[in-house]
Short mmCIF file of C-alpha atoms and ligand atoms in Angstrom, two decimals:
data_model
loop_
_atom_site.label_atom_id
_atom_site.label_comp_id
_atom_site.label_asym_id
_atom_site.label_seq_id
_atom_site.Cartn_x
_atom_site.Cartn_y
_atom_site.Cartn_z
CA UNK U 1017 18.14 9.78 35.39
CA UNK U 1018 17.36 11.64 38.59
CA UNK U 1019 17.24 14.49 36.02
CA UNK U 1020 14.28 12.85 33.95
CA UNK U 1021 12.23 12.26 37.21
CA UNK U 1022 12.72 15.39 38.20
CA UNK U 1023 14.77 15.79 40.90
CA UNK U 1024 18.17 17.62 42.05
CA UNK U 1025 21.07 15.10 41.37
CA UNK U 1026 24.34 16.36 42.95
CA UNK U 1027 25.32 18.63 39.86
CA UNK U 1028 23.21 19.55 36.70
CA UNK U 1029 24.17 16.44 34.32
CA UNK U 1030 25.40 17.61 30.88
CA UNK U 1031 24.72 15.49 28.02
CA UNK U 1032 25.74 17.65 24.56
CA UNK U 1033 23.96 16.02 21.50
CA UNK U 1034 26.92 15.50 19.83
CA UNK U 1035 27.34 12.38 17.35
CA UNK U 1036 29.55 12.32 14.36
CA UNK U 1037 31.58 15.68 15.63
CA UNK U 1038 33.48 12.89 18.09
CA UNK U 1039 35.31 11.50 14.75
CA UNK U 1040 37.27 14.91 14.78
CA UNK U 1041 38.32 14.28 17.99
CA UNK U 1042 40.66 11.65 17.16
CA UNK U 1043 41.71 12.84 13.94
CA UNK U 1044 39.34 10.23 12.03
CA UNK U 1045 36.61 11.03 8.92
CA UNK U 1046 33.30 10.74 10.40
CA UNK U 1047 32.30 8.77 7.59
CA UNK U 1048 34.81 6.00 7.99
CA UNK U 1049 31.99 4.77 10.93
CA UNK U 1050 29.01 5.12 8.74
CA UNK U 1051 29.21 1.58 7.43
CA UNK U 1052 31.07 0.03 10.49
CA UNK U 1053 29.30 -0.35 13.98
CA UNK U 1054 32.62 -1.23 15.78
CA UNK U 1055 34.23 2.90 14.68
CA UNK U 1056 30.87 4.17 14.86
CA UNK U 1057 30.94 3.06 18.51
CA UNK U 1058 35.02 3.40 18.84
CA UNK U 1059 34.59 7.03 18.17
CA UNK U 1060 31.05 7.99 20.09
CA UNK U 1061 32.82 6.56 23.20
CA UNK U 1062 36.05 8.42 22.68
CA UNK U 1063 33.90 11.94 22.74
CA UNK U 1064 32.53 10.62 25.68
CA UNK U 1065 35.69 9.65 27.33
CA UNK U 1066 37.78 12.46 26.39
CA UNK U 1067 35.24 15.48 26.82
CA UNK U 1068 33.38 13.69 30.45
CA UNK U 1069 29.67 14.31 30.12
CA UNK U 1070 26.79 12.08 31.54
CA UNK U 1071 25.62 10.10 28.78
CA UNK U 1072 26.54 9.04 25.33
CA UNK U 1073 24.58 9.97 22.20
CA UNK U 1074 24.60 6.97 19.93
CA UNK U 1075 24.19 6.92 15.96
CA UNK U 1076 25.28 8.93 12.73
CA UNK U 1077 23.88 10.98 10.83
CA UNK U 1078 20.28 12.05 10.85
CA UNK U 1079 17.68 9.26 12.03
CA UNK U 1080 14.96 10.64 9.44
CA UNK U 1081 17.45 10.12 6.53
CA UNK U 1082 18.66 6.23 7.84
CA UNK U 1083 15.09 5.76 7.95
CA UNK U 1084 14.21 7.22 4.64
CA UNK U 1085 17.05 5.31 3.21
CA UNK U 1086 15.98 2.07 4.89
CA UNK U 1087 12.47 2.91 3.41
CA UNK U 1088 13.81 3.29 -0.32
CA UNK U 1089 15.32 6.69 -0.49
CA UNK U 1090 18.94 6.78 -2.27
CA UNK U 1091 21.54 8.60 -0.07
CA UNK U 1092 24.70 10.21 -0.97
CA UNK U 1093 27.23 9.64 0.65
CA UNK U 1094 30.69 12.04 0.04
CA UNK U 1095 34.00 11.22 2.58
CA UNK U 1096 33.33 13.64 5.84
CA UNK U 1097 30.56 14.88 4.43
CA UNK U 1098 26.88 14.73 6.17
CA UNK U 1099 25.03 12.44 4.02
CA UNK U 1100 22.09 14.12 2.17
CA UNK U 1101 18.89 12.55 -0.17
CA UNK U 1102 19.53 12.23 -3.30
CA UNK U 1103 16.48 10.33 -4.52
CA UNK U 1104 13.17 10.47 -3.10
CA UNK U 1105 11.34 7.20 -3.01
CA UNK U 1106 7.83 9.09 -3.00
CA UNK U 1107 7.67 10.81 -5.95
CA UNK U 1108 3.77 11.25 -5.75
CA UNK U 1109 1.02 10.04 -4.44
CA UNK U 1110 0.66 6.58 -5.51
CA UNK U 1111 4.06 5.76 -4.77
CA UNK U 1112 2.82 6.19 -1.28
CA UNK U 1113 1.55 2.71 -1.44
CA UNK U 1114 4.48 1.00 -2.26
CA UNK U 1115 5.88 2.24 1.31
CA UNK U 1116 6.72 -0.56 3.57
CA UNK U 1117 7.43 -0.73 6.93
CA UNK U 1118 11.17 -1.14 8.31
CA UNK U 1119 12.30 -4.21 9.52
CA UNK U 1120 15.09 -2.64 11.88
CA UNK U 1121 17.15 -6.10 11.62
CA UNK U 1122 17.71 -6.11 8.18
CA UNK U 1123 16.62 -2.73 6.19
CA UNK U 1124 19.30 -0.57 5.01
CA UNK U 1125 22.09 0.66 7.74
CA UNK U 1126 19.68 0.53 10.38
CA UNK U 1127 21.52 -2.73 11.64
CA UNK U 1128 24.66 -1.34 11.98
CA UNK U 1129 23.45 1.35 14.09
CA UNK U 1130 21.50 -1.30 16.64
CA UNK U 1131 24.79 -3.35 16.62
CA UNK U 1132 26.37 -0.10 17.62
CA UNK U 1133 24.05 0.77 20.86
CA UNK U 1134 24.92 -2.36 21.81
CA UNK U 1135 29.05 -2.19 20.85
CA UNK U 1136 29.02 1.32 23.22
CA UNK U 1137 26.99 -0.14 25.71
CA UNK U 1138 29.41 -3.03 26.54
CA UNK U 1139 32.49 -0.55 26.40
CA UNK U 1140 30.90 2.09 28.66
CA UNK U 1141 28.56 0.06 31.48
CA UNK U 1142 25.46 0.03 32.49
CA UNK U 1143 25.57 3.52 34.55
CA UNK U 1144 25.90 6.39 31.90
CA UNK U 1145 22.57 6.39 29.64
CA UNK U 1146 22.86 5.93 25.92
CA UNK U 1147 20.44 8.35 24.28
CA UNK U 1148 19.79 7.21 20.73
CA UNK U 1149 17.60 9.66 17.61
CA UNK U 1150 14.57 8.12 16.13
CA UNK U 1151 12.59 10.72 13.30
CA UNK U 1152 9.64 12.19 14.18
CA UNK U 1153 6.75 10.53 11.64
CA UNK U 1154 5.98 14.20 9.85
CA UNK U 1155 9.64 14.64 9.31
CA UNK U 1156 10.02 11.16 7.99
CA UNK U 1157 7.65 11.96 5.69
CA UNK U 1158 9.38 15.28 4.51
CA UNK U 1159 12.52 12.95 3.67
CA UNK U 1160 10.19 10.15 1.46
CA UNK U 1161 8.55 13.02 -0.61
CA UNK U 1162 11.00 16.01 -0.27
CA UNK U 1163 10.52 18.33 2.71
CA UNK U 1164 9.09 20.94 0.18
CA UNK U 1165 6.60 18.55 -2.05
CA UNK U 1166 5.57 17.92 2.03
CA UNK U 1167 4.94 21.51 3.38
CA UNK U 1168 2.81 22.33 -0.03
CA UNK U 1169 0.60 18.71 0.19
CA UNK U 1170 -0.37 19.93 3.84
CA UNK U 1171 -2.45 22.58 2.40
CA UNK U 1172 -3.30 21.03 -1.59
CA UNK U 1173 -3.20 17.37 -0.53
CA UNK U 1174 -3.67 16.65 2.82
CA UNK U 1175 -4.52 12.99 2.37
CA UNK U 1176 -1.16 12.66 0.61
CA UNK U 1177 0.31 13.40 3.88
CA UNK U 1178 -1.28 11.38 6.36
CA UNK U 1179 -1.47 8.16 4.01
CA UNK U 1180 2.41 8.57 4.34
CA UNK U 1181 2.52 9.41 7.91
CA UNK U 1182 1.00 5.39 8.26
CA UNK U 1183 4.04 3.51 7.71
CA UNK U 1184 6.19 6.83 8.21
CA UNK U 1185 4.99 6.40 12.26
CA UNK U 1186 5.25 2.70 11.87
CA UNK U 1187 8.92 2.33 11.14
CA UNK U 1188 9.79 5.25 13.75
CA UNK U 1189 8.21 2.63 16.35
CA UNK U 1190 9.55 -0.26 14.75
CA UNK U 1191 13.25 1.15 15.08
CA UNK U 1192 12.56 3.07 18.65
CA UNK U 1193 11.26 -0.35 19.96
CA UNK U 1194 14.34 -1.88 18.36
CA UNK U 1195 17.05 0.72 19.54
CA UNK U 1196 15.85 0.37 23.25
CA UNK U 1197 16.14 -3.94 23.03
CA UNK U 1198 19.64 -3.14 21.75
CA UNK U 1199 19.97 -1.07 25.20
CA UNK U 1200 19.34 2.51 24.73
CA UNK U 1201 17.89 3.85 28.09
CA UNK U 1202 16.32 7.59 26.49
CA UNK U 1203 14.75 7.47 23.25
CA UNK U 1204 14.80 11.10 20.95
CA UNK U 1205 12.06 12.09 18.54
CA UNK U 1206 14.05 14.28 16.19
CA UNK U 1207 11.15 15.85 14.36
CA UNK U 1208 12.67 19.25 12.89
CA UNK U 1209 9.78 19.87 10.52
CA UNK U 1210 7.37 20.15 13.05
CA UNK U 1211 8.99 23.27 14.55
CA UNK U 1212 7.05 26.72 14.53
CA UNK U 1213 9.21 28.06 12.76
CA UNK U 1214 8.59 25.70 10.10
CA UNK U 1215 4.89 24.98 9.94
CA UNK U 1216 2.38 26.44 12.35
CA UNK U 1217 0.81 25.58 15.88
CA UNK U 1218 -2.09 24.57 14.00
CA UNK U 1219 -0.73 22.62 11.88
CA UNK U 1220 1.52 20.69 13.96
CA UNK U 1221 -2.02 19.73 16.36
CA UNK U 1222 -3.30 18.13 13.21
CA UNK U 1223 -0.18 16.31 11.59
CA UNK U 1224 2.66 16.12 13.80
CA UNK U 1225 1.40 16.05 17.65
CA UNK U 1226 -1.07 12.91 16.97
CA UNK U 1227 1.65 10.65 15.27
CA UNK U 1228 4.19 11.88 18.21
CA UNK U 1229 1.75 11.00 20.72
CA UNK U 1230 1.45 7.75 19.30
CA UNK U 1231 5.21 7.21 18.98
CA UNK U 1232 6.39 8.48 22.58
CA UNK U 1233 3.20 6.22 23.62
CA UNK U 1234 4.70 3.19 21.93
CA UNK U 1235 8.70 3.85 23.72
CA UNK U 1236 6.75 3.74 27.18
CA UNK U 1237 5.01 0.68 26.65
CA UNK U 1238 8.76 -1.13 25.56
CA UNK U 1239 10.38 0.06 29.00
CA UNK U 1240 12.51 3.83 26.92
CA UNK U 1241 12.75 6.88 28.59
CA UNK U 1242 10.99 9.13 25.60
CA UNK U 1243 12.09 12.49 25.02
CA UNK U 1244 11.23 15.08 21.95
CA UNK U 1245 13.80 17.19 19.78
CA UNK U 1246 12.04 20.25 17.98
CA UNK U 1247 14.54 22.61 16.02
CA UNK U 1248 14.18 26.15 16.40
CA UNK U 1249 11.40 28.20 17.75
CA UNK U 1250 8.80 26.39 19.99
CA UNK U 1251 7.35 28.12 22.81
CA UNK U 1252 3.93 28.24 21.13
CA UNK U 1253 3.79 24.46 21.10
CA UNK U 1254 5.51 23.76 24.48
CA UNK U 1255 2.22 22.95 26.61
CA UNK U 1256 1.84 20.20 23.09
CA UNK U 1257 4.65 18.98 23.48
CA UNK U 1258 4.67 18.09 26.91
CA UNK U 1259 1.19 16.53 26.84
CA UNK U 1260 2.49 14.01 24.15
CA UNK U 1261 4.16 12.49 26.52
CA UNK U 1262 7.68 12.80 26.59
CA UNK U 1263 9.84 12.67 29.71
CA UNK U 1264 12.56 14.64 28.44
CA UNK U 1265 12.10 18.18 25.92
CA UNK U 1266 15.66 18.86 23.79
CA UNK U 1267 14.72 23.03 23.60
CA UNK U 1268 16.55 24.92 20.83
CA UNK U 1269 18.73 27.98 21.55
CA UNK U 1270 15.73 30.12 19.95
CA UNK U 1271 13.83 29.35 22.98
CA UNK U 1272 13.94 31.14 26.23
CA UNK U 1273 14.84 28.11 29.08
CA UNK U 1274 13.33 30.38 31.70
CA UNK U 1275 9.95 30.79 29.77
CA UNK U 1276 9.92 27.32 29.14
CA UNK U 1277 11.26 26.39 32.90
CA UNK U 1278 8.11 28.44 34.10
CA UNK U 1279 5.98 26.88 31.48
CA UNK U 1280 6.24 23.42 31.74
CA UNK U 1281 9.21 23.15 34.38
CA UNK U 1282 7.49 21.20 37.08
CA UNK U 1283 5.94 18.27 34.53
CA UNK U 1284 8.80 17.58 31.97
CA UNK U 1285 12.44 17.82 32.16
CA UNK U 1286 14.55 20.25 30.01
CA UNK U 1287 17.18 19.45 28.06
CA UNK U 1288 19.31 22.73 26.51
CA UNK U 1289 20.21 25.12 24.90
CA UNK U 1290 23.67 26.57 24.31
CA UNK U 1291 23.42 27.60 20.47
CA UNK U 1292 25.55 25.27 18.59
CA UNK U 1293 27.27 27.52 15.54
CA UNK U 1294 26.85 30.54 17.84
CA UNK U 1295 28.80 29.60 20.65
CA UNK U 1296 30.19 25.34 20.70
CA UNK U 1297 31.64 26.04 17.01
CA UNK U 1298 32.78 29.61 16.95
CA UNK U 1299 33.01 30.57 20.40
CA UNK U 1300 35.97 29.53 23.13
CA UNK U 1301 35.84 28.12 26.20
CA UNK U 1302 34.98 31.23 28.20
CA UNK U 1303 31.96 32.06 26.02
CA UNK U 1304 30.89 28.27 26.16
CA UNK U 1305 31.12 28.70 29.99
CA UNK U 1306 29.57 32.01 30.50
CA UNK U 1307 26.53 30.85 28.26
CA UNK U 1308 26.15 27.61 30.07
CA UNK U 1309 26.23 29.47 33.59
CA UNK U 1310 23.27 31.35 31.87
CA UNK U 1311 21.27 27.80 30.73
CA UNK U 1312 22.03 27.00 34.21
CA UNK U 1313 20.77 29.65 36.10
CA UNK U 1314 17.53 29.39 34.09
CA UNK U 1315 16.31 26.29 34.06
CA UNK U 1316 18.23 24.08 36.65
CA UNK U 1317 16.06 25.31 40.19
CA UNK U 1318 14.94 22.26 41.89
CA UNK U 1319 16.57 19.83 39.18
CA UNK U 1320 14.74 18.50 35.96
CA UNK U 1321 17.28 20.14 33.69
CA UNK U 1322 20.21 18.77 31.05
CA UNK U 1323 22.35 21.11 30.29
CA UNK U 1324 23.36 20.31 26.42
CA UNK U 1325 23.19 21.93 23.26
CA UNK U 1326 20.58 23.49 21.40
CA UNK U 1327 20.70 21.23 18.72
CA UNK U 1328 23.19 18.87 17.03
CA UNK U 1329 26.59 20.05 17.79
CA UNK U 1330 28.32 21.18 14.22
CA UNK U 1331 30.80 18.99 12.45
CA UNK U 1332 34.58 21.08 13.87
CA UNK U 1333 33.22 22.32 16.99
CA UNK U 1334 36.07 22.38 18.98
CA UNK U 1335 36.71 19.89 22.08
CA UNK U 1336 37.70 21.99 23.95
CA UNK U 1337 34.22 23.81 23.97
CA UNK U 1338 32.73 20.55 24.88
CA UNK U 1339 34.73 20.12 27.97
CA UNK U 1340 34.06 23.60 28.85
CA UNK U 1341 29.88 22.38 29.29
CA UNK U 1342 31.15 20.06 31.61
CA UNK U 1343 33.62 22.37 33.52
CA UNK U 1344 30.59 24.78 33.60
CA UNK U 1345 28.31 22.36 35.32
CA UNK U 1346 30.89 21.34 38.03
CA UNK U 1347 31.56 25.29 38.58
CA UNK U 1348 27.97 26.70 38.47
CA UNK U 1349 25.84 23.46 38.92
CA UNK U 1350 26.25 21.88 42.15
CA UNK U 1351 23.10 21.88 43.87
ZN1 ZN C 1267 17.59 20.24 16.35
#
């Protein structure tokens, strides 16, 4: 927290974004907690306990696809496997219509993951921050009509898009406002799509940065700490992304932590970026140290910086790797 107003705490705080990957930990198949809050929670606060970082993702899987599911969309789910779309509820664009907003309380599994915020945050206090992944609207959208169908209709059918982004950008709130009365302190906006490496600057100013604005706006206004998860490259949209908002930026290995520190260092926090197959899933302990000690050196000068992952940290990666973030903090972090 003295992180996200950005100030020096008494060591750079680590907080990996790691999720499902804590099953492995104990020898358990992630997907034995996708339909059971209490070993959803069980496991998410074993990862925390065993590996000692600073706050506790909370939730399974992908928010976009809960959502999408919750919204109509037909999942499949395979035993330790990440569960992937299978049916698209928006098939074209007069299905868009039949959209209807979530009710967090009772659509799909998005109950079992409030009843989970709230399972971890009775077993692990009230002083470590549960961070919890609500989809960005655009990518929301990708999963109703099928992230390609969505890329093409941004150029053929724009309408198409932002008819969907309504009630796309209406559940996102309705669950963000939700997951923070279930007690999650920092609320993410996982919006992949909108990366520049996906679509460009221009394009995310018209479709993704108004519905995010509108979003982080909304997590304010209910008392969350908002923060913003783009995938991949993102240095062209950094100044937008820190004028939508957010408190806290999740930054992608791709992008360079002392560009961004220099950037936008003194108005948002930065949350990053050790690459998560490179180095947390295939590296050891030393690499995971030496590129954290890196991260740190970058982006941790007068505080305002996470050290985390990139991204989502892979199904396998080892925990020893994730203890070695934390190690690396304590050795190289103090300030
Ligand atoms: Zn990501």
């Amino acid at each position: 927290m003295t992180a996200v107003q950005l100030r020096e705490a008494d060591r750079v705080p680590v907080a990996p974004q790691i999720t499902y990957t804590t099953a492995h930990f104990v020898g358990v198949k992630f997907s034995d907690g996708l339909k059971d809050p209490q070993t959803m929670a069980r496991l998410l606060v074993a990862g925390f306990r065993l590996a000692g970082y600073d706050g506790v993702y909370v939730g399974w899987e992908s928010s976009f696809d809960l959502v999408a599911e919750a919204m109509g969309c037909k999942l499949e789910i395979k035993p330790d496997e990440i569960p992937v779309v299978r049916e698209r509820v928006v098939k074209n664009k007069k299905d868009v219509k039949m959209l209807r907003v979530v009710d967090p309380e009772s659509s799909g599994r998005i109950p079992i993951h409030l009843k989970a915020i709230q399972l971890a945050r009775e077993q692990i206090g009230t002083s470590v921050p549960i961070f919890r992944y609500v989809p960005g609207p655009l990518t929301l959208v990708g999963a109703l009509i099928g992230p390609e169908k969505m890329l093409m209709n941004l150029i053929k059918d724009p309408s198409f898009i932002r008819q969907a982004l309504e009630p796309a950008t209406e559940s996102a709130i309705k669950f963000a406002a939700a997951a923070v009365k279930y007690g999650s302190d920092i609320v993410v906006v996982a919006d992949p799509i909108a990366s520049t490496t996906v679509i460009s600057p221009r394009m995310f100013n018209e479709f993704a940065y108004p519905a995010l604005c509108q979003l982080i706006e909304r997590i304010s206004e209910v008392g969350g700490i908002p923060s913003l998860h783009i995938c991949g490259k993102t240095e062209p949209i950094l100044e937008e992304m820190t004028r939508t908002g957010a408190k806290i930026l999740e930054l992608d290995h791709s992008v360079d932590l002392a560009v961004a520190k220099a950037k936008i260092g003194t108005r948002v926090c930065i949350q990053g970026n050790l690459n998560p197959a490179g180095v947390l899933l295939t590296g050891d302990p030393q690499d995971v140290e030496a590129e954290s000690r890196i991260c740190i050196e970058k982006a941790s000068k007068d505080g305002g910086f996470i050290l985390s992952s990139g991204c989502e940290v892979p199904l396998d990666a080892p925990l020893q790797n994730i203890k070695a973030i934390v190690s690396a903090a304590e050795r190289f972090g103090v300030y």
